PDB file of C-alpha atoms and ligand atoms in Angstrom:
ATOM      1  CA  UNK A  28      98.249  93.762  76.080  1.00 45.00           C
ATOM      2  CA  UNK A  29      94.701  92.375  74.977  1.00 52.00           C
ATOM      3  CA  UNK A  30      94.171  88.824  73.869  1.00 63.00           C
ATOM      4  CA  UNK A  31      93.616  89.109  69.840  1.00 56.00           C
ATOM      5  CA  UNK A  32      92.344  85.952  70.166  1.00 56.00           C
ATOM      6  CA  UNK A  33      89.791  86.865  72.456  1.00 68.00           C
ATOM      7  CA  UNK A  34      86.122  86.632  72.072  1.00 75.00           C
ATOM      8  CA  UNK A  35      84.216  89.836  71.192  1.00 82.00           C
ATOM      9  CA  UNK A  36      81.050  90.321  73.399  1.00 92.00           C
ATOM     10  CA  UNK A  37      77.573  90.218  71.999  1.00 97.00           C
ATOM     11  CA  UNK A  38      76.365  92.628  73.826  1.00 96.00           C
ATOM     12  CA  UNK A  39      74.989  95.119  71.642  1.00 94.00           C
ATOM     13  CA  UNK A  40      74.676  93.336  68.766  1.00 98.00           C
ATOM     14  CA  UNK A  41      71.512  93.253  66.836  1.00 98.00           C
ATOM     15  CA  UNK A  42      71.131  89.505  64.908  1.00 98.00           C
ATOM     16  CA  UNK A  43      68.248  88.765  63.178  1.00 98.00           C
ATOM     17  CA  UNK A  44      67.713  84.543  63.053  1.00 98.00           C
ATOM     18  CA  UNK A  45      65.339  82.420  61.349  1.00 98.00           C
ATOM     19  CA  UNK A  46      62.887  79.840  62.196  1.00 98.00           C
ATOM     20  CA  UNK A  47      63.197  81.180  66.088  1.00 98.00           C
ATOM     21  CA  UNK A  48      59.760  79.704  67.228  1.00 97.00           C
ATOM     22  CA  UNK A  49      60.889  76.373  68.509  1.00 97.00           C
ATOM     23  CA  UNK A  50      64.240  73.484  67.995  1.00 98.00           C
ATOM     24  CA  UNK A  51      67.705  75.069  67.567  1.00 98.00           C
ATOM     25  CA  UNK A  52      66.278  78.677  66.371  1.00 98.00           C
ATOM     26  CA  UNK A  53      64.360  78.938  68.951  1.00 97.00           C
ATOM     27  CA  UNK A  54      67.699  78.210  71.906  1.00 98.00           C
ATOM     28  CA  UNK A  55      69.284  80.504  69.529  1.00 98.00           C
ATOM     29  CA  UNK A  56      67.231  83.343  70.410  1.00 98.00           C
ATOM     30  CA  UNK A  57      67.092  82.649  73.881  1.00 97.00           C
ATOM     31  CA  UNK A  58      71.067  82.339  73.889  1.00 98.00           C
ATOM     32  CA  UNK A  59      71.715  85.375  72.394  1.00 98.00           C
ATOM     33  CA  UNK A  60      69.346  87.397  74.117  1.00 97.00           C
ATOM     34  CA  UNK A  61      70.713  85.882  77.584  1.00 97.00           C
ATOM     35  CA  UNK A  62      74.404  87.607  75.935  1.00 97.00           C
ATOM     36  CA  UNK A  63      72.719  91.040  75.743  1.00 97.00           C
ATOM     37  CA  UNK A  64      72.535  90.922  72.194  1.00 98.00           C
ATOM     38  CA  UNK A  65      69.337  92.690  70.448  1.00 97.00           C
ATOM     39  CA  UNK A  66      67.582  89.849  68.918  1.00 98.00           C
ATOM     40  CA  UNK A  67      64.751  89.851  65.736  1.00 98.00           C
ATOM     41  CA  UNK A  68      63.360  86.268  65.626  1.00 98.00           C
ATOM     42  CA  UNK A  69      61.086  85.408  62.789  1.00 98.00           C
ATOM     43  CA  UNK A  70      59.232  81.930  61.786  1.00 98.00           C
ATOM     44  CA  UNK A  71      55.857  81.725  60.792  1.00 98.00           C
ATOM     45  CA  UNK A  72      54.377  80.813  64.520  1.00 96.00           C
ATOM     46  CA  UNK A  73      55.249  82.486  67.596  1.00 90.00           C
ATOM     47  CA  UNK A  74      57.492  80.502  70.477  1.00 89.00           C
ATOM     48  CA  UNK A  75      54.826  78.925  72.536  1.00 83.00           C
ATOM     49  CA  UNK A  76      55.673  81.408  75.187  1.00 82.00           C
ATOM     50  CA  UNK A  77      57.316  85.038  75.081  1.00 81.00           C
ATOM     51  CA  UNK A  78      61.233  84.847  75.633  1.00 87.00           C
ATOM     52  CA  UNK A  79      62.502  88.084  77.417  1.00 88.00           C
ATOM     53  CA  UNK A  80      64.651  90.356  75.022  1.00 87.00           C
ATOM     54  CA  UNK A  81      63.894  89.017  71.551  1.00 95.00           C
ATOM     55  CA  UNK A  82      61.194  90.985  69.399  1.00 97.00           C
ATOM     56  CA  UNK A  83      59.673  88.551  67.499  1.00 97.00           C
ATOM     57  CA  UNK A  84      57.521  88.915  63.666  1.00 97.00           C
ATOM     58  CA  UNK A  85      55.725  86.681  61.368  1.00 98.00           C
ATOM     59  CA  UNK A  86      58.070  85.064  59.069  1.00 98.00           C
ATOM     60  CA  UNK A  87      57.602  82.602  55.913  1.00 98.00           C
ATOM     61  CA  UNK A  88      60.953  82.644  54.206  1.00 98.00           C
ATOM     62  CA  UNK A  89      59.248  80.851  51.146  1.00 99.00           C
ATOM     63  CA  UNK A  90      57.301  84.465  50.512  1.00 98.00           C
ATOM     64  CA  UNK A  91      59.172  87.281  49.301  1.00 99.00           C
ATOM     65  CA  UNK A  92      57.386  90.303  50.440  1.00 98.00           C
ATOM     66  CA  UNK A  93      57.725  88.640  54.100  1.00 98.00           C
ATOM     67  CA  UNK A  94      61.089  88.291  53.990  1.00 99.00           C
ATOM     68  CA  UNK A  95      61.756  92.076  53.071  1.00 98.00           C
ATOM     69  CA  UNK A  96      59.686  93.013  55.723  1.00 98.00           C
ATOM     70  CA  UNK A  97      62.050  90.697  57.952  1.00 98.00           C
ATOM     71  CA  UNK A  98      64.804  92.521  56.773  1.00 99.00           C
ATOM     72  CA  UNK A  99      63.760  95.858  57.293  1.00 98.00           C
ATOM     73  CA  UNK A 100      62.685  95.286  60.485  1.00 98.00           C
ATOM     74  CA  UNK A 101      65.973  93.668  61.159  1.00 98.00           C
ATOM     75  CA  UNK A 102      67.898  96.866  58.921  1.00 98.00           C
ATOM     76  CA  UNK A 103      65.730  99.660  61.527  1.00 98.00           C
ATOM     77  CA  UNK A 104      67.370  98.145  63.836  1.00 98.00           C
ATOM     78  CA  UNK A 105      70.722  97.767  62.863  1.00 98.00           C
ATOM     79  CA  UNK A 106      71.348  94.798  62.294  1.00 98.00           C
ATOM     80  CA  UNK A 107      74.387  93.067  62.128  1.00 98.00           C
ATOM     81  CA  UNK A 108      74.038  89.586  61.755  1.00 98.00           C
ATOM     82  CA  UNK A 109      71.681  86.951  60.058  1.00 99.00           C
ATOM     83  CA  UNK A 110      71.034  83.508  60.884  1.00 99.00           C
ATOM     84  CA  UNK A 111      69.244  81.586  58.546  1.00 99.00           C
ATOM     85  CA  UNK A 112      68.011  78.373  60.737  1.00 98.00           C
ATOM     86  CA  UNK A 113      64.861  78.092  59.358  1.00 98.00           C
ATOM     87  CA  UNK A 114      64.601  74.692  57.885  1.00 98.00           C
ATOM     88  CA  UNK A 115      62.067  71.602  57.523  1.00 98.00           C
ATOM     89  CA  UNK A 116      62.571  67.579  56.170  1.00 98.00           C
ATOM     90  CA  UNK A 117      61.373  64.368  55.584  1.00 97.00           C
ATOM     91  CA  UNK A 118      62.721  61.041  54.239  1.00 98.00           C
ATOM     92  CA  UNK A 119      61.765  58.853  52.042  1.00 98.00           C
ATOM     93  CA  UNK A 120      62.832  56.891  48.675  1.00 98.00           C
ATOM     94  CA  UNK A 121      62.983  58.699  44.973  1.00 98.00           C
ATOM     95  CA  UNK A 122      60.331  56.181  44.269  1.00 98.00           C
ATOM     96  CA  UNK A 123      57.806  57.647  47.269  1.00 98.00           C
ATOM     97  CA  UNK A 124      58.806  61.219  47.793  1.00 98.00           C
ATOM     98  CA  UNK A 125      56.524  63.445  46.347  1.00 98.00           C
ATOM     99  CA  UNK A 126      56.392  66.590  43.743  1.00 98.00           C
ATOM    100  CA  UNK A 127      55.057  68.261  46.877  1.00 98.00           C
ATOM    101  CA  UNK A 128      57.909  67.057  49.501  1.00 98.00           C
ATOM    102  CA  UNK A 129      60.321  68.872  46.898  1.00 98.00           C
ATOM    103  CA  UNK A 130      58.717  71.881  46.811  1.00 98.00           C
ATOM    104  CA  UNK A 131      58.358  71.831  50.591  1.00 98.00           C
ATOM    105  CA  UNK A 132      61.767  71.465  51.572  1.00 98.00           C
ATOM    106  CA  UNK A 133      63.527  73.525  48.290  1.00 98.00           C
ATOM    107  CA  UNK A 134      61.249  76.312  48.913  1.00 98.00           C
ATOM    108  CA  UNK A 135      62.027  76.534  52.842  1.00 98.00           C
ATOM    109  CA  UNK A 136      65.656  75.148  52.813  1.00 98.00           C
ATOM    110  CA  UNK A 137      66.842  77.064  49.706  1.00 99.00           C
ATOM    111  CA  UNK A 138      64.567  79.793  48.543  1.00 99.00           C
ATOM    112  CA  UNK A 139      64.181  80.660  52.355  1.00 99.00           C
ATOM    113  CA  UNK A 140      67.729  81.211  52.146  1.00 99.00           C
ATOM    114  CA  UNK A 141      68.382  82.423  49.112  1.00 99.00           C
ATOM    115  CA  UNK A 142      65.657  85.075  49.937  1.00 99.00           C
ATOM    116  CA  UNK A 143      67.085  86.124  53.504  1.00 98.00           C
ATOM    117  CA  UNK A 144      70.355  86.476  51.893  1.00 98.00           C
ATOM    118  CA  UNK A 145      69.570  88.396  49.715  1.00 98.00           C
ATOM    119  CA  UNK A 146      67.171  90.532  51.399  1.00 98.00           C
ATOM    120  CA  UNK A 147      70.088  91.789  54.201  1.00 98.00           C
ATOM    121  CA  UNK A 148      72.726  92.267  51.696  1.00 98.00           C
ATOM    122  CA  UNK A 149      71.595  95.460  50.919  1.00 98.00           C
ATOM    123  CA  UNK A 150      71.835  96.584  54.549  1.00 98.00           C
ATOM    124  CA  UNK A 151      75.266  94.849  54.928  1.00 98.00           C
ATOM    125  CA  UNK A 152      76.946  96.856  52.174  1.00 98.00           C
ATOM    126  CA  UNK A 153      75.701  99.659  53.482  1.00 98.00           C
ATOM    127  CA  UNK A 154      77.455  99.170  56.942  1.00 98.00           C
ATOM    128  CA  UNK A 155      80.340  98.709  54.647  1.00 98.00           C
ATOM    129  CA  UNK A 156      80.214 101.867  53.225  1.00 98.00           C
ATOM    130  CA  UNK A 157      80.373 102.953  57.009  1.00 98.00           C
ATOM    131  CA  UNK A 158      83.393 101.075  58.351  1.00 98.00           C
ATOM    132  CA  UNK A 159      81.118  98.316  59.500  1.00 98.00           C
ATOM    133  CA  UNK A 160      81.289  94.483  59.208  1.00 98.00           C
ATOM    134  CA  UNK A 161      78.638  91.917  59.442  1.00 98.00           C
ATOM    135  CA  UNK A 162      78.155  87.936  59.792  1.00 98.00           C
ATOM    136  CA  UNK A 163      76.134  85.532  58.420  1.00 99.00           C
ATOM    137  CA  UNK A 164      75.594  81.692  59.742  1.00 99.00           C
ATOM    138  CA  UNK A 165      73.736  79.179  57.866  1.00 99.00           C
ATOM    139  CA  UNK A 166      72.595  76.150  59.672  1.00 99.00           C
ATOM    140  CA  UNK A 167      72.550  73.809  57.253  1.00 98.00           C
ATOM    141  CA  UNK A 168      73.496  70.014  58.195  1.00 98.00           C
ATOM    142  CA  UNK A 169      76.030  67.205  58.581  1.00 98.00           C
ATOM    143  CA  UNK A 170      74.625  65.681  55.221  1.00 98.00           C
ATOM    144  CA  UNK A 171      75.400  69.316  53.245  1.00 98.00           C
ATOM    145  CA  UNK A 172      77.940  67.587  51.435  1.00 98.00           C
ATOM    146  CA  UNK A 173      76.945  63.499  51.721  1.00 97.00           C
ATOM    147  CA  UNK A 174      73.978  61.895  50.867  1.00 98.00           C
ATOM    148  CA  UNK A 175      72.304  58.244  51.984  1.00 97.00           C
ATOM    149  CA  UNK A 176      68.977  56.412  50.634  1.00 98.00           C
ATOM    150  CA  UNK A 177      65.466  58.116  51.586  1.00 98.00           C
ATOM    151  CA  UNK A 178      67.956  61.133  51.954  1.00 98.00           C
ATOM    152  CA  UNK A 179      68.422  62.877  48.319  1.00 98.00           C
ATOM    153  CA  UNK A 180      65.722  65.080  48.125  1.00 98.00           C
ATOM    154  CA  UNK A 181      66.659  66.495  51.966  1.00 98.00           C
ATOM    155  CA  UNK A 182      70.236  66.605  51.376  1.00 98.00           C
ATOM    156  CA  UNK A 183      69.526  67.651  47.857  1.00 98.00           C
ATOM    157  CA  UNK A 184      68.607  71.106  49.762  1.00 99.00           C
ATOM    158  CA  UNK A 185      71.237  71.198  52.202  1.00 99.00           C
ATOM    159  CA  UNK A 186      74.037  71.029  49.437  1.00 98.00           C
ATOM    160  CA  UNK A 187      72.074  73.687  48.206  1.00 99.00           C
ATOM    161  CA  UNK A 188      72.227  75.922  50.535  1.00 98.00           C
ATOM    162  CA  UNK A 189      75.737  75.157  51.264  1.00 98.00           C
ATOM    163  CA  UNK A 190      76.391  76.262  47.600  1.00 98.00           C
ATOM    164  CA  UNK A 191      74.770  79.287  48.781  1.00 99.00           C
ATOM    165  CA  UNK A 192      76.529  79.799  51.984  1.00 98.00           C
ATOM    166  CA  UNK A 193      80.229  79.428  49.716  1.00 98.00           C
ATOM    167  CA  UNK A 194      78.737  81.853  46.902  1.00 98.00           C
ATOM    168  CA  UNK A 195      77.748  84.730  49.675  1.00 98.00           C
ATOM    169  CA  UNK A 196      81.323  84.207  51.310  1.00 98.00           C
ATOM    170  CA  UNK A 197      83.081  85.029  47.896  1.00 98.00           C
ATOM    171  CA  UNK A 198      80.741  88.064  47.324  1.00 98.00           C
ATOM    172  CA  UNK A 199      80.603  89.081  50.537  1.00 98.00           C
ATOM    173  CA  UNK A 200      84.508  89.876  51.016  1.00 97.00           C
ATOM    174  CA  UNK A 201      83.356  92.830  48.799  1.00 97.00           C
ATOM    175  CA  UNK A 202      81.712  93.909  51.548  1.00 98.00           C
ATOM    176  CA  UNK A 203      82.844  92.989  54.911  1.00 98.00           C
ATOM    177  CA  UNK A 204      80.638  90.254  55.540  1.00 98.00           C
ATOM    178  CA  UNK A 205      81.837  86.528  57.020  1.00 98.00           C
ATOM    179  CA  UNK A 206      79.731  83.531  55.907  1.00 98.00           C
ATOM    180  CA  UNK A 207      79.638  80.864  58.075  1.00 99.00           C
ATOM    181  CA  UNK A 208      78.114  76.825  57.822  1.00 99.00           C
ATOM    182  CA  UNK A 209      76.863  75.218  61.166  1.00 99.00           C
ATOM    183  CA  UNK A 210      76.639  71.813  60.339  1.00 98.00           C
ATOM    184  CA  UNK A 211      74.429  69.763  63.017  1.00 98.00           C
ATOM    185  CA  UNK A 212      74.702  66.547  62.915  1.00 97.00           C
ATOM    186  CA  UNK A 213      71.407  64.504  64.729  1.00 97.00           C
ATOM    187  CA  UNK A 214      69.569  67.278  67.459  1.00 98.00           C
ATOM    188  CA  UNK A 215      66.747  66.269  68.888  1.00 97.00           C
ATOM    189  CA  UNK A 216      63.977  68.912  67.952  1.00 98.00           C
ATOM    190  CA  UNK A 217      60.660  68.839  66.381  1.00 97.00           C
ATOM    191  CA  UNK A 218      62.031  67.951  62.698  1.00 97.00           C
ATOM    192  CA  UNK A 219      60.747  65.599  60.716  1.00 95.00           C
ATOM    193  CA  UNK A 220      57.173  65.764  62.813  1.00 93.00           C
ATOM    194  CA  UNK A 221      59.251  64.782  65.960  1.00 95.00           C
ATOM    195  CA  UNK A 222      58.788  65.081  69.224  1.00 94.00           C
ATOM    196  CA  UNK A 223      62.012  66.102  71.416  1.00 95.00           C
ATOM    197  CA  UNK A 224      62.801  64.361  74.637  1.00 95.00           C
ATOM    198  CA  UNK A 225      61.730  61.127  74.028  1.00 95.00           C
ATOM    199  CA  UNK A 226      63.995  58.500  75.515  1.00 94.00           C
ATOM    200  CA  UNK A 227      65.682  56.901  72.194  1.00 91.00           C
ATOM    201  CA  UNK A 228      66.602  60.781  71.159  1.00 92.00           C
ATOM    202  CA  UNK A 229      68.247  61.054  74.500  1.00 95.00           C
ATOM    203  CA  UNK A 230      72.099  60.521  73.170  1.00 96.00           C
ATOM    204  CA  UNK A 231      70.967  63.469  70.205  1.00 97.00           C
ATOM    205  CA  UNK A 232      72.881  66.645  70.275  1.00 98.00           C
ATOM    206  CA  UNK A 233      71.073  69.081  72.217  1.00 98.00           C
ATOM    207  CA  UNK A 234      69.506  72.505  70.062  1.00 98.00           C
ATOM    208  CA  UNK A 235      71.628  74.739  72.685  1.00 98.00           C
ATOM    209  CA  UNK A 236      74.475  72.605  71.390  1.00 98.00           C
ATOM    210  CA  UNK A 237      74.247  74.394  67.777  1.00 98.00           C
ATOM    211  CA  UNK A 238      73.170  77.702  70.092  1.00 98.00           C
ATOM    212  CA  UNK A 239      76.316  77.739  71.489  1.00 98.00           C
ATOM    213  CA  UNK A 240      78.297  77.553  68.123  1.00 98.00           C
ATOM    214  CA  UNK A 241      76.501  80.614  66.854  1.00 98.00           C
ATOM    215  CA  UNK A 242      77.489  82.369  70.077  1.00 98.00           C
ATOM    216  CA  UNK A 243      81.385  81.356  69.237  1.00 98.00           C
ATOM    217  CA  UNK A 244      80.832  82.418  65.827  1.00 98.00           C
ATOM    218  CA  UNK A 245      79.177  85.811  66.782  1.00 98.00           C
ATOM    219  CA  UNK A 246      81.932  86.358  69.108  1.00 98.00           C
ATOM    220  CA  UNK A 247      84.835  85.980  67.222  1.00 98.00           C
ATOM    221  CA  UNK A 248      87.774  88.312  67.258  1.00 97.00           C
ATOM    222  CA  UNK A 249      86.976  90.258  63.768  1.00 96.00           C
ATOM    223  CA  UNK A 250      90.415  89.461  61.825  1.00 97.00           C
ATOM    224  CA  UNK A 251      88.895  85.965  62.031  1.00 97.00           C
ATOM    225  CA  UNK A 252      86.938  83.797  59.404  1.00 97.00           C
ATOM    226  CA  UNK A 253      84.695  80.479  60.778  1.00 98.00           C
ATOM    227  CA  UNK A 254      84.023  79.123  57.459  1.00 98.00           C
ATOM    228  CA  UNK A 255      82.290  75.805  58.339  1.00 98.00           C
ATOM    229  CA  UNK A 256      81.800  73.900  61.925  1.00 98.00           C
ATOM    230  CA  UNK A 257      80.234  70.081  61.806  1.00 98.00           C
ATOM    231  CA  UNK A 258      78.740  68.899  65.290  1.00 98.00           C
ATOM    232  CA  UNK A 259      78.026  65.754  65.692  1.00 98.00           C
ATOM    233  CA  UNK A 260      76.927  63.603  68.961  1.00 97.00           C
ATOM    234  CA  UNK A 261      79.519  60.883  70.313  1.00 96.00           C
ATOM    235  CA  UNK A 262      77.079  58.307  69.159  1.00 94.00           C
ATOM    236  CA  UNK A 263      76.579  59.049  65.715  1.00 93.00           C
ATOM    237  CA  UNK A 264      78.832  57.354  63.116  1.00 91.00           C
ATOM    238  CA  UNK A 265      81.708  59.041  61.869  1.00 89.00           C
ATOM    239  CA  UNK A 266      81.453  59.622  58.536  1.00 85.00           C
ATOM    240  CA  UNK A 267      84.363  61.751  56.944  1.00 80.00           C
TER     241      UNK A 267
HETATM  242  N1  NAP B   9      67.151  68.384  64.104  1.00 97.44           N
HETATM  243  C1  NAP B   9      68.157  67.882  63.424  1.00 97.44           C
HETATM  244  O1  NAP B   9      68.526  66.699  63.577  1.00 97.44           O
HETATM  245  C2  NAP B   9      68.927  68.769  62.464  1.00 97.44           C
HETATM  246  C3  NAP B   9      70.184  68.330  62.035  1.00 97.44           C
HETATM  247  C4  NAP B   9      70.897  69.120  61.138  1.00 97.44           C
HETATM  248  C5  NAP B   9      70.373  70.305  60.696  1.00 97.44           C
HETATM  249  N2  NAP B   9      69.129  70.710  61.114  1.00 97.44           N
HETATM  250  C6  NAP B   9      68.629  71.985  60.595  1.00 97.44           C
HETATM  251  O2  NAP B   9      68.391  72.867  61.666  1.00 97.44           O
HETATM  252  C7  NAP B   9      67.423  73.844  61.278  1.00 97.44           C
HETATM  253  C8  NAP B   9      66.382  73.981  62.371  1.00 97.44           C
HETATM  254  O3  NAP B   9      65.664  72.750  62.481  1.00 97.44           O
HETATM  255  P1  NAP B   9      65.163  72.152  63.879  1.00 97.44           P
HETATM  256  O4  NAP B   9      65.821  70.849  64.031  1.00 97.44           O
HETATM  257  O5  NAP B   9      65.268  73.165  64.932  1.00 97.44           O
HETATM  258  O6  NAP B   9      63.622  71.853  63.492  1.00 97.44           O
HETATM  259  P2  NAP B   9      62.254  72.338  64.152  1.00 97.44           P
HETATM  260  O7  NAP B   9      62.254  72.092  65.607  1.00 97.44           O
HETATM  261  O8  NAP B   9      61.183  71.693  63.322  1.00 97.44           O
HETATM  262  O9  NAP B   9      62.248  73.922  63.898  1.00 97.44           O
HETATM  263  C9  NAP B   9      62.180  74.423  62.583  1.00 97.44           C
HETATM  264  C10 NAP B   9      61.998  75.931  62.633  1.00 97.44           C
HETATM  265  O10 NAP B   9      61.916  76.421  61.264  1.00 97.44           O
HETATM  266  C11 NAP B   9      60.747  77.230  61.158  1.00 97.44           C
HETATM  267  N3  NAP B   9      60.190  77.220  59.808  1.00 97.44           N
HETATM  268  C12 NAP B   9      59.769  76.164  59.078  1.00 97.44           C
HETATM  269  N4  NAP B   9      59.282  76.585  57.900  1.00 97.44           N
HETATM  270  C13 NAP B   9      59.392  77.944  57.888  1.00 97.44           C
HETATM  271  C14 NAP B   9      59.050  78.968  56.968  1.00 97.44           C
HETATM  272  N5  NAP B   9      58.477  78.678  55.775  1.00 97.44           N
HETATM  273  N6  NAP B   9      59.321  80.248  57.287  1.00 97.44           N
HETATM  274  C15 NAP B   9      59.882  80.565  58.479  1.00 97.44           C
HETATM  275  N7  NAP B   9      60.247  79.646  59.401  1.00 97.44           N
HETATM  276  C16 NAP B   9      59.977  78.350  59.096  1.00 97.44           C
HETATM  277  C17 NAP B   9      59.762  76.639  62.177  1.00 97.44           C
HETATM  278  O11 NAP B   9      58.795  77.603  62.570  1.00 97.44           O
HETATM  279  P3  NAP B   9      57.298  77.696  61.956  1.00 97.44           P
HETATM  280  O12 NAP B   9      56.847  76.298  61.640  1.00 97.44           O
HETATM  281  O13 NAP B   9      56.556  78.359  63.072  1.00 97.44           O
HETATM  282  O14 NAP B   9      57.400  78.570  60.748  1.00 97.44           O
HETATM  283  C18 NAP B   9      60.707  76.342  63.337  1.00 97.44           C
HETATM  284  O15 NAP B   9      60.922  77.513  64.093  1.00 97.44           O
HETATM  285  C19 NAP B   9      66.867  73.376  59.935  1.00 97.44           C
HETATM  286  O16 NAP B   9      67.481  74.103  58.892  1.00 97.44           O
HETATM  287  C20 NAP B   9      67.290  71.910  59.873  1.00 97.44           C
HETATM  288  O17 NAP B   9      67.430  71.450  58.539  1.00 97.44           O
HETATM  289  C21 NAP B   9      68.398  69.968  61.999  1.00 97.44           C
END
């Protein structure tokens, strides 16, 4: 008798994913595609250099008309599951942050997913109509339901969007479609104007870290429902 439990293979999937030029959408891509699955990456740069079996397309989820041409690109090719990863930050006080640090981060961070959301749902009900099911992960963050100073206007978007990510599960039952929120906690990446590797990032979670959570996701058996995952490194406080 089979395992219900046991993972499905990605192998023949088709997953489009978000902000896949460099960080955690970028080992995303490179994960997936290393599973067999057929992968769409989009951000508005390419990956400094080509990653075998992942198409990639310009991609600025804060413009409409690019994200429907995401989408059906992604909806030619079947597509089955979005990741919206795409995602940018910065800290600082109420006092200092800026009208155009707002704008920055709401537009990428929420519109961005908003917009990619609601761009694929179209697709996804019609794989409904045809017996088929579909997925979508948000990576949103640790802080999507805390807050801390020089933090509000960041985790101001990442409540957002995990407002979104509970709103698209609801609907989405309609239609055969699992939400689920990735929750990173600190990964050492480019955000924030970073620059990864650097010794006193060393004890960070690693972007294949959060790769490997999408792959569990992706995988699961179909009867069941990730709703949220928080990763955190061993080092970072725990904060429940
Ligand atoms: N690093 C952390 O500590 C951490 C922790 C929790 C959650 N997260 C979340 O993880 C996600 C990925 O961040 P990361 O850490 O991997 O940062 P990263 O290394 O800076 O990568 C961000 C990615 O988003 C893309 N992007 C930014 N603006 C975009 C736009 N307008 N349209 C399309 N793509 C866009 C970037 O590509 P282009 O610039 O080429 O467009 C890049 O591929 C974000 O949602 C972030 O909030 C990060």
């Amino acid at each position: 008798m089979s395992d219900p439990a046991a993972s499905t293979p990605l192998a023949g999937r088709v997953i489009a994913v978000t902000g896949a030029s460099r960080g955690i959408g970028l080992a995303i891509v490179e994960l997936l595609a290393r599973r067999g699955a057929v992968v769409l990456g989009g951000a508005r740069s390419a990956p400094a250099a080509g990653i075998g079996g992942v198409q990639f397309m310009a991609l600025d989820v804060t413009q409409e008309t690019s994200v429907m041409a995401f989408a059906d690109t992604a909806a030619a090719l079947g597509v089955d599951a979005l990741v919206n990863n795409a995602g940018v930050g910065s800290f600082a006080s109420l006092e200092r942050a800026t009208v155009e640090d707002y704008r920055w981060m709401m537009d990428t961070n929420v519109l961005g997913t908003f917009l990619a959301s609601k761009w694929f749902i179209p697709h996804f009900k019609r794989r409904h109509a045809n017996g088929l099911a579909s997925q979508v992960v948000n990576i949103t963050s640790d802080v999507s339901d805390r807050t801390f100073a020089s933090g509000g206007l960041y985790t101001a978007s990442k409540h957002a969007q995990r407002a979104l990510s509970r709103a698209l599960a609801f609907e989405g039952r309609d239609y055969g479609l699992r939400v689920t929120e990735i929750r990173p906690g600190m990964t050492d990446t480019h955000f924030n104007h970073r620059v990864p590797g650097t010794p006193e990032r060393a004890a960070h979670l690693r972007p294949g870290d959060i790769a490997h959570a999408v792959a569990q996701v992706l995988g699961a058996p179909s009867h069941l429902r990730v709703d949220e995952i928080v990763l955190h490194p061993v080092t970072q406080d725990i904060v429940f």
